[in-house]
Structures are given as C-alpha cells and as structure tokens.
PDB file of C-alpha atoms in Angstrom:
ATOM      1  CA  GLY A   1      -8.274 -63.665  18.004  1.00 79.00           C
ATOM      2  CA  GLN A   2     -11.051 -62.437  15.797  1.00 88.00           C
ATOM      3  CA  ASN A   3     -14.264 -61.308  17.416  1.00 92.00           C
ATOM      4  CA  ILE A   4     -17.524 -59.543  16.705  1.00 96.00           C
ATOM      5  CA  ASP A   5     -19.666 -58.128  19.530  1.00 97.00           C
ATOM      6  CA  GLN A   6     -23.229 -56.959  19.245  1.00 97.00           C
ATOM      7  CA  PRO A   7     -26.117 -56.811  21.734  1.00 98.00           C
ATOM      8  CA  THR A   8     -28.168 -59.977  22.040  1.00 97.00           C
ATOM      9  CA  GLU A   9     -31.570 -58.310  22.019  1.00 98.00           C
ATOM     10  CA  MET A  10     -33.119 -54.872  21.672  1.00 98.00           C
ATOM     11  CA  THR A  11     -36.676 -53.600  21.908  1.00 98.00           C
ATOM     12  CA  ALA A  12     -38.079 -50.552  20.134  1.00 98.00           C
ATOM     13  CA  THR A  13     -41.433 -48.982  19.350  1.00 97.00           C
ATOM     14  CA  GLU A  14     -43.120 -48.857  15.973  1.00 97.00           C
ATOM     15  CA  GLY A  15     -42.360 -45.559  14.249  1.00 97.00           C
ATOM     16  CA  ALA A  16     -39.264 -44.883  16.346  1.00 98.00           C
ATOM     17  CA  ILE A  17     -35.537 -45.035  15.548  1.00 98.00           C
ATOM     18  CA  VAL A  18     -33.145 -47.720  16.778  1.00 98.00           C
ATOM     19  CA  GLN A  19     -29.380 -48.034  16.561  1.00 98.00           C
ATOM     20  CA  ILE A  20     -27.720 -51.461  16.675  1.00 98.00           C
ATOM     21  CA  ASN A  21     -24.031 -51.334  17.539  1.00 98.00           C
ATOM     22  CA  CYS A  22     -21.280 -53.698  16.486  1.00 98.00           C
ATOM     23  CA  THR A  23     -17.618 -53.775  17.483  1.00 98.00           C
ATOM     24  CA  TYR A  24     -15.098 -55.935  15.716  1.00 97.00           C
ATOM     25  CA  GLN A  25     -11.552 -57.209  16.005  1.00 96.00           C
ATOM     26  CA  THR A  26     -10.158 -58.898  12.926  1.00 95.00           C
ATOM     27  CA  SER A  27      -6.830 -59.741  11.370  1.00 93.00           C
ATOM     28  CA  GLY A  28      -6.903 -57.093   8.689  1.00 93.00           C
ATOM     29  CA  PHE A  29     -10.093 -55.518   7.445  1.00 94.00           C
ATOM     30  CA  ASN A  30     -11.857 -55.585   4.108  1.00 93.00           C
ATOM     31  CA  GLY A  31     -15.308 -54.311   4.967  1.00 94.00           C
ATOM     32  CA  LEU A  32     -18.231 -54.470   7.370  1.00 96.00           C
ATOM     33  CA  PHE A  33     -21.521 -56.068   6.383  1.00 97.00           C
ATOM     34  CA  TRP A  34     -25.013 -56.054   7.863  1.00 98.00           C
ATOM     35  CA  TYR A  35     -27.596 -58.739   7.179  1.00 98.00           C
ATOM     36  CA  GLN A  36     -31.225 -59.105   8.223  1.00 98.00           C
ATOM     37  CA  GLN A  37     -32.632 -62.478   9.212  1.00 97.00           C
ATOM     38  CA  HIS A  38     -36.295 -63.047   9.951  1.00 97.00           C
ATOM     39  CA  ALA A  39     -37.067 -65.984  12.233  1.00 95.00           C
ATOM     40  CA  GLY A  40     -36.852 -69.262  10.377  1.00 93.00           C
ATOM     41  CA  GLU A  41     -35.554 -67.627   7.213  1.00 95.00           C
ATOM     42  CA  ALA A  42     -32.243 -67.027   5.486  1.00 96.00           C
ATOM     43  CA  PRO A  43     -30.107 -63.938   6.078  1.00 97.00           C
ATOM     44  CA  THR A  44     -30.425 -61.226   3.446  1.00 97.00           C
ATOM     45  CA  PHE A  45     -27.803 -58.591   2.657  1.00 96.00           C
ATOM     46  CA  LEU A  46     -28.536 -55.064   3.906  1.00 96.00           C
ATOM     47  CA  SER A  47     -25.388 -52.960   3.663  1.00 95.00           C
ATOM     48  CA  TYR A  48     -21.638 -52.786   3.156  1.00 94.00           C
ATOM     49  CA  ASN A  49     -19.129 -50.265   4.505  1.00 96.00           C
ATOM     50  CA  VAL A  50     -15.440 -50.239   3.731  1.00 94.00           C
ATOM     51  CA  LEU A  51     -14.660 -46.549   4.239  1.00 95.00           C
ATOM     52  CA  ASP A  52     -15.401 -44.461   7.317  1.00 97.00           C
ATOM     53  CA  GLY A  53     -18.719 -42.715   7.340  1.00 97.00           C
ATOM     54  CA  LEU A  54     -22.397 -43.188   6.834  1.00 97.00           C
ATOM     55  CA  GLU A  55     -24.083 -45.112   4.035  1.00 95.00           C
ATOM     56  CA  GLU A  56     -27.788 -44.434   3.669  1.00 95.00           C
ATOM     57  CA  LYS A  57     -30.256 -46.719   1.960  1.00 92.00           C
ATOM     58  CA  GLY A  58     -33.855 -45.727   2.484  1.00 95.00           C
ATOM     59  CA  ARG A  59     -34.908 -46.220   6.111  1.00 97.00           C
ATOM     60  CA  PHE A  60     -31.669 -48.050   6.877  1.00 97.00           C
ATOM     61  CA  SER A  61     -28.238 -46.465   7.353  1.00 97.00           C
ATOM     62  CA  SER A  62     -24.927 -48.015   8.335  1.00 98.00           C
ATOM     63  CA  PHE A  63     -21.926 -46.275   9.848  1.00 98.00           C
ATOM     64  CA  LEU A  64     -18.299 -47.334  10.097  1.00 98.00           C
ATOM     65  CA  SER A  65     -15.317 -46.116  12.104  1.00 98.00           C
ATOM     66  CA  ARG A  66     -12.281 -48.196  11.198  1.00 97.00           C
ATOM     67  CA  SER A  67     -10.051 -46.564  13.810  1.00 96.00           C
ATOM     68  CA  LYS A  68     -12.494 -47.576  16.560  1.00 97.00           C
ATOM     69  CA  GLY A  69     -13.424 -50.964  15.120  1.00 97.00           C
ATOM     70  CA  TYR A  70     -17.048 -49.891  15.358  1.00 97.00           C
ATOM     71  CA  SER A  71     -20.147 -49.900  13.225  1.00 98.00           C
ATOM     72  CA  TYR A  72     -23.814 -49.299  13.737  1.00 98.00           C
ATOM     73  CA  LEU A  73     -26.993 -49.960  11.818  1.00 98.00           C
ATOM     74  CA  LEU A  74     -29.645 -47.268  12.129  1.00 98.00           C
ATOM     75  CA  LEU A  75     -33.247 -48.115  11.401  1.00 98.00           C
ATOM     76  CA  LYS A  76     -35.712 -45.227  11.068  1.00 97.00           C
ATOM     77  CA  GLU A  77     -39.527 -45.158  11.048  1.00 98.00           C
ATOM     78  CA  LEU A  78     -39.637 -48.658  12.454  1.00 98.00           C
ATOM     79  CA  GLN A  79     -42.261 -50.999  11.108  1.00 98.00           C
ATOM     80  CA  MET A  80     -43.476 -54.274  12.569  1.00 97.00           C
ATOM     81  CA  LYS A  81     -41.876 -56.124   9.660  1.00 97.00           C
ATOM     82  CA  ASP A  82     -38.468 -54.895  10.906  1.00 98.00           C
ATOM     83  CA  SER A  83     -38.726 -57.402  13.766  1.00 98.00           C
ATOM     84  CA  ALA A  84     -35.820 -59.693  12.941  1.00 98.00           C
ATOM     85  CA  SER A  85     -32.256 -60.515  13.875  1.00 98.00           C
ATOM     86  CA  TYR A  86     -29.551 -58.239  12.502  1.00 98.00           C
ATOM     87  CA  LEU A  87     -26.191 -59.846  11.837  1.00 98.00           C
ATOM     88  CA  CYS A  88     -22.941 -57.912  11.759  1.00 97.00           C
ATOM     89  CA  ALA A  89     -20.011 -59.427   9.870  1.00 97.00           C
ATOM     90  CA  ALA A  90     -16.481 -58.164   9.269  1.00 96.00           C
ATOM     91  CA  MET A  91     -14.263 -59.334   6.434  1.00 94.00           C
ATOM     92  CA  ASP A  92     -10.686 -60.100   7.399  1.00 92.00           C
ATOM     93  CA  SER A  93      -7.479 -59.897   5.387  1.00 91.00           C
ATOM     94  CA  ASN A  94      -8.187 -63.331   3.838  1.00 88.00           C
ATOM     95  CA  TYR A  95     -11.583 -62.125   2.631  1.00 87.00           C
ATOM     96  CA  GLN A  96     -13.304 -64.402   5.134  1.00 90.00           C
ATOM     97  CA  LEU A  97     -16.410 -63.132   6.908  1.00 93.00           C
ATOM     98  CA  ILE A  98     -16.385 -63.183  10.715  1.00 94.00           C
ATOM     99  CA  TRP A  99     -19.950 -63.164  12.007  1.00 96.00           C
ATOM    100  CA  GLY A 100     -21.502 -61.805  15.159  1.00 96.00           C
ATOM    101  CA  ALA A 101     -24.182 -63.825  16.945  1.00 96.00           C
ATOM    102  CA  GLY A 102     -26.846 -61.340  15.855  1.00 97.00           C
ATOM    103  CA  THR A 103     -29.092 -58.830  17.565  1.00 98.00           C
ATOM    104  CA  LYS A 104     -32.733 -59.794  17.903  1.00 98.00           C
ATOM    105  CA  LEU A 105     -34.838 -56.680  17.408  1.00 98.00           C
ATOM    106  CA  ILE A 106     -38.343 -56.718  18.859  1.00 98.00           C
ATOM    107  CA  ILE A 107     -40.735 -54.036  17.651  1.00 98.00           C
ATOM    108  CA  LYS A 108     -43.685 -53.186  19.867  1.00 96.00           C
ATOM    109  CA  PRO A 109     -46.811 -51.362  18.663  1.00 94.00           C
TER     110      PRO A 109
ATOM    111  CA  ASN B   1     -35.145 -67.026 -11.023  1.00 63.00           C
ATOM    112  CA  ALA B   2     -34.746 -69.411  -8.082  1.00 78.00           C
ATOM    113  CA  GLY B   3     -31.483 -67.979  -6.642  1.00 94.00           C
ATOM    114  CA  VAL B   4     -29.998 -70.479  -4.170  1.00 97.00           C
ATOM    115  CA  THR B   5     -31.920 -73.681  -3.537  1.00 97.00           C
ATOM    116  CA  GLN B   6     -31.174 -76.215  -0.791  1.00 97.00           C
ATOM    117  CA  THR B   7     -32.501 -79.737  -0.438  1.00 97.00           C
ATOM    118  CA  PRO B   8     -33.718 -81.218   1.783  1.00 97.00           C
ATOM    119  CA  LYS B   9     -35.279 -78.550   3.999  1.00 97.00           C
ATOM    120  CA  PHE B  10     -35.617 -80.856   7.003  1.00 97.00           C
ATOM    121  CA  ARG B  11     -33.971 -84.149   7.945  1.00 97.00           C
ATOM    122  CA  VAL B  12     -33.744 -86.330  11.014  1.00 97.00           C
ATOM    123  CA  LEU B  13     -30.834 -88.741  11.252  1.00 97.00           C
ATOM    124  CA  LYS B  14     -29.677 -91.324  13.730  1.00 97.00           C
ATOM    125  CA  THR B  15     -26.121 -91.176  15.043  1.00 98.00           C
ATOM    126  CA  GLY B  16     -23.775 -92.794  12.564  1.00 97.00           C
ATOM    127  CA  GLN B  17     -25.982 -92.364   9.492  1.00 97.00           C
ATOM    128  CA  SER B  18     -24.766 -90.477   6.459  1.00 96.00           C
ATOM    129  CA  MET B  19     -26.445 -87.913   4.278  1.00 96.00           C
ATOM    130  CA  THR B  20     -25.811 -85.285   1.624  1.00 98.00           C
ATOM    131  CA  LEU B  21     -27.180 -81.760   1.429  1.00 98.00           C
ATOM    132  CA  LEU B  22     -27.490 -80.321  -2.039  1.00 98.00           C
ATOM    133  CA  CYS B  23     -27.108 -76.663  -2.913  1.00 98.00           C
ATOM    134  CA  ALA B  24     -27.859 -75.301  -6.375  1.00 98.00           C
ATOM    135  CA  GLN B  25     -27.528 -71.719  -7.607  1.00 97.00           C
ATOM    136  CA  ASP B  26     -28.625 -70.281 -10.930  1.00 95.00           C
ATOM    137  CA  MET B  27     -26.786 -66.929 -10.732  1.00 93.00           C
ATOM    138  CA  ASN B  28     -23.529 -68.135 -12.280  1.00 93.00           C
ATOM    139  CA  HIS B  29     -21.656 -67.299  -9.062  1.00 93.00           C
ATOM    140  CA  GLU B  30     -18.096 -68.499  -8.681  1.00 93.00           C
ATOM    141  CA  TYR B  31     -17.991 -68.634  -4.881  1.00 94.00           C
ATOM    142  CA  MET B  32     -20.132 -70.985  -2.821  1.00 96.00           C
ATOM    143  CA  TYR B  33     -20.197 -71.640   0.918  1.00 96.00           C
ATOM    144  CA  TRP B  34     -21.654 -73.938   3.530  1.00 98.00           C
ATOM    145  CA  TYR B  35     -22.392 -72.451   6.959  1.00 98.00           C
ATOM    146  CA  ARG B  36     -23.964 -73.783  10.092  1.00 98.00           C
ATOM    147  CA  GLN B  37     -26.005 -71.631  12.460  1.00 97.00           C
ATOM    148  CA  ASP B  38     -26.472 -72.549  16.099  1.00 96.00           C
ATOM    149  CA  PRO B  39     -28.354 -70.621  18.815  1.00 91.00           C
ATOM    150  CA  GLY B  40     -26.299 -67.859  20.403  1.00 87.00           C
ATOM    151  CA  MET B  41     -23.490 -68.180  17.899  1.00 89.00           C
ATOM    152  CA  GLY B  42     -22.574 -66.468  14.692  1.00 89.00           C
ATOM    153  CA  LEU B  43     -22.648 -68.233  11.379  1.00 95.00           C
ATOM    154  CA  ARG B  44     -19.679 -70.581  11.152  1.00 96.00           C
ATOM    155  CA  LEU B  45     -18.090 -71.468   7.840  1.00 96.00           C
ATOM    156  CA  ILE B  46     -17.746 -75.205   7.218  1.00 98.00           C
ATOM    157  CA  HIS B  47     -16.281 -75.370   3.712  1.00 98.00           C
ATOM    158  CA  TYR B  48     -16.230 -73.121   0.715  1.00 96.00           C
ATOM    159  CA  SER B  49     -15.396 -73.188  -2.978  1.00 95.00           C
ATOM    160  CA  VAL B  50     -13.924 -70.486  -5.185  1.00 92.00           C
ATOM    161  CA  GLY B  51     -14.795 -72.254  -8.409  1.00 93.00           C
ATOM    162  CA  GLU B  52     -15.761 -75.489 -10.093  1.00 95.00           C
ATOM    163  CA  GLY B  53     -13.548 -78.349  -8.978  1.00 95.00           C
ATOM    164  CA  THR B  54     -12.097 -76.493  -5.972  1.00 96.00           C
ATOM    165  CA  THR B  55     -12.925 -76.698  -2.274  1.00 97.00           C
ATOM    166  CA  ALA B  56     -11.339 -75.386   0.908  1.00 96.00           C
ATOM    167  CA  LYS B  57     -11.815 -75.813   4.639  1.00 96.00           C
ATOM    168  CA  GLY B  58     -13.498 -73.176   6.710  1.00 95.00           C
ATOM    169  CA  GLU B  59     -13.652 -72.661  10.463  1.00 93.00           C
ATOM    170  CA  VAL B  60     -15.393 -75.929  11.411  1.00 96.00           C
ATOM    171  CA  PRO B  61     -14.700 -78.554   8.695  1.00 97.00           C
ATOM    172  CA  ASP B  62     -14.361 -81.702  10.844  1.00 97.00           C
ATOM    173  CA  GLY B  63     -16.997 -84.337  10.169  1.00 96.00           C
ATOM    174  CA  TYR B  64     -18.015 -82.813   6.832  1.00 98.00           C
ATOM    175  CA  ASN B  65     -16.937 -83.247   3.228  1.00 97.00           C
ATOM    176  CA  VAL B  66     -17.858 -81.249   0.140  1.00 98.00           C
ATOM    177  CA  SER B  67     -17.701 -81.451  -3.614  1.00 97.00           C
ATOM    178  CA  ARG B  68     -18.110 -78.910  -6.415  1.00 97.00           C
ATOM    179  CA  LEU B  69     -18.217 -80.983  -9.588  1.00 95.00           C
ATOM    180  CA  LYS B  70     -20.398 -78.462 -11.395  1.00 96.00           C
ATOM    181  CA  LYS B  71     -20.269 -74.696 -11.031  1.00 96.00           C
ATOM    182  CA  GLN B  72     -23.903 -74.452 -10.031  1.00 97.00           C
ATOM    183  CA  ASN B  73     -23.862 -77.211  -7.384  1.00 98.00           C
ATOM    184  CA  PHE B  74     -22.150 -77.511  -4.011  1.00 98.00           C
ATOM    185  CA  LEU B  75     -22.718 -80.667  -1.994  1.00 98.00           C
ATOM    186  CA  LEU B  76     -22.181 -81.068   1.746  1.00 98.00           C
ATOM    187  CA  GLY B  77     -21.777 -84.587   3.082  1.00 98.00           C
ATOM    188  CA  LEU B  78     -21.914 -86.000   6.579  1.00 97.00           C
ATOM    189  CA  GLU B  79     -20.274 -89.422   6.579  1.00 92.00           C
ATOM    190  CA  SER B  80     -21.171 -90.439  10.150  1.00 96.00           C
ATOM    191  CA  ALA B  81     -23.589 -88.032  11.771  1.00 97.00           C
ATOM    192  CA  ALA B  82     -23.172 -87.018  15.412  1.00 97.00           C
ATOM    193  CA  PRO B  83     -25.601 -85.172  17.726  1.00 97.00           C
ATOM    194  CA  SER B  84     -23.174 -82.206  17.713  1.00 97.00           C
ATOM    195  CA  GLN B  85     -24.043 -81.762  14.037  1.00 98.00           C
ATOM    196  CA  THR B  86     -27.632 -80.910  14.857  1.00 98.00           C
ATOM    197  CA  SER B  87     -27.941 -77.446  13.374  1.00 98.00           C
ATOM    198  CA  VAL B  88     -29.392 -75.295  10.637  1.00 98.00           C
ATOM    199  CA  TYR B  89     -27.218 -75.406   7.543  1.00 98.00           C
ATOM    200  CA  PHE B  90     -27.117 -72.560   5.060  1.00 98.00           C
ATOM    201  CA  CYS B  91     -25.632 -72.592   1.633  1.00 98.00           C
ATOM    202  CA  ALA B  92     -24.623 -69.263   0.119  1.00 97.00           C
ATOM    203  CA  SER B  93     -23.051 -67.949  -3.045  1.00 96.00           C
ATOM    204  CA  SER B  94     -21.398 -64.716  -4.089  1.00 94.00           C
ATOM    205  CA  TYR B  95     -19.841 -62.906  -7.011  1.00 86.00           C
ATOM    206  CA  SER B  96     -16.092 -62.738  -7.073  1.00 71.00           C
ATOM    207  CA  PRO B  97     -13.917 -61.022  -6.259  1.00 64.00           C
ATOM    208  CA  GLU B  98     -15.155 -57.450  -5.699  1.00 66.00           C
ATOM    209  CA  ARG B  99     -18.457 -58.365  -4.062  1.00 75.00           C
ATOM    210  CA  VAL B 100     -17.453 -61.518  -2.279  1.00 77.00           C
ATOM    211  CA  GLY B 101     -19.005 -60.363   1.017  1.00 88.00           C
ATOM    212  CA  GLU B 102     -22.469 -59.899  -0.444  1.00 93.00           C
ATOM    213  CA  LEU B 103     -23.836 -63.392   0.038  1.00 95.00           C
ATOM    214  CA  PHE B 104     -27.015 -64.872  -1.353  1.00 96.00           C
ATOM    215  CA  PHE B 105     -28.333 -67.535   1.003  1.00 97.00           C
ATOM    216  CA  GLY B 106     -30.509 -70.556   0.497  1.00 97.00           C
ATOM    217  CA  GLU B 107     -33.525 -71.102   2.751  1.00 96.00           C
ATOM    218  CA  GLY B 108     -31.630 -73.413   5.079  1.00 97.00           C
ATOM    219  CA  SER B 109     -31.692 -77.092   5.934  1.00 98.00           C
ATOM    220  CA  ARG B 110     -32.644 -78.043   9.463  1.00 97.00           C
ATOM    221  CA  LEU B 111     -30.840 -81.215  10.520  1.00 98.00           C
ATOM    222  CA  THR B 112     -31.485 -83.135  13.725  1.00 98.00           C
ATOM    223  CA  VAL B 113     -29.199 -85.990  14.748  1.00 97.00           C
ATOM    224  CA  LEU B 114     -30.598 -88.296  17.422  1.00 97.00           C
TER     225      LEU B 114
END
C-alpha cells in the first residue's frame, strides 16, 4: 500500500533550527511536496523535490533521498509565526498526491 | 485576485439532508479537487476534475457527487448527509500538467452533520 509517515508533533525554540522528517512508500514516484497549514486555515505550498538533494528557499529547505524514500523539511531561525502543521505529500505514478497526517510544530519563546 | 473561493464556510446539517458546496477559482486552472480533512488523518481526495465537463473519483468518493460545468467552478454535492461526513472540506486547483502537485487551496468549508 501507499503510506506517508511523519511525526505527529514537535516542539522547538524561537530562533533555533528544526528538522521535520517524512518517509514515504508509493506506487511510483513523481515528486515530494511540503505544505504549511496554520490552525483553521488552508494549506499553502512550501516546496517541491523530484531529484535527490537539497532545495533551499529562504529560511526553509527541503531534502529528498529517493533511494531511501525519505525527505525532510528544515526550518532555520524559527519565528513564532512558524507555529503550524507541516504536511508532507508524495506524488505517485498516477500523479495523485498521497498525504501524511501532518506534523504540528509548536514554537516556544 | 481572489484565488480559490469556497462557499459556504460553515454549515450544520441533519442526517439525510442534502447540500452543495461551491468552489470557484479565477486562475484559469485546468485541474480542480475536493478533499476532506479529518483529525489525525492526511488529506483525502474525494473527487477531482482535469478539465471542464470531466470528473473522476478519488480515494473516498462514496456519498458525494461532483460537477464541473464551467472551468472555473467545481461543485461538491452530498445527497443524503451522514454523521461520518462531518469534516472540513477543501477545494483546490492546480496548473497542468507540469505543476499539478502545487495546489492552491480554498479557505475550507466546515460541515457538521447531526
């Protein structure tokens, strides 16, 4: 079957760095996506990886290892506004997104 | 530029009632989707459309119907609501085909079925 695993909840300190891991098993693979979702709001697109390696976008970076079925989202210089859920999604061979349940990130001052 | 707009934002139904959720996008996107989001679970695809006049079933289509009569609108219908359909519903759209995984979501519609 197809499956996405990510931690349910993480806590970090303002100004610090946090890494949110995601492992996936899909029938075929056409990319790994990260979305941010603030409580009570819609998800918003953060990043896309289809090749192995690191993609950097400001304070946020995303890494992919296709051979390991593994990705992580790295958030640097954490700010209180980064408190949100982070959703990992993998695209299968039919171009359908398989979603993880999300990681709730709590930022403490 | 409104993006993706969903109506209504909130609705309470009694078991057996029917209703329609409307999704409108002004980005000229070909692909549109209806998802539901429940606590502790990932987003689950209900139905989707790859263009005007076309619809297809997603992961959890039972109890729902959809229509895409106009490119900018995607309607989700519940013919006979059940408590198991209590959820937050998100509509989304995307470019096709190269950026189909970059979804633009509406604000969500919170539905409670009593």
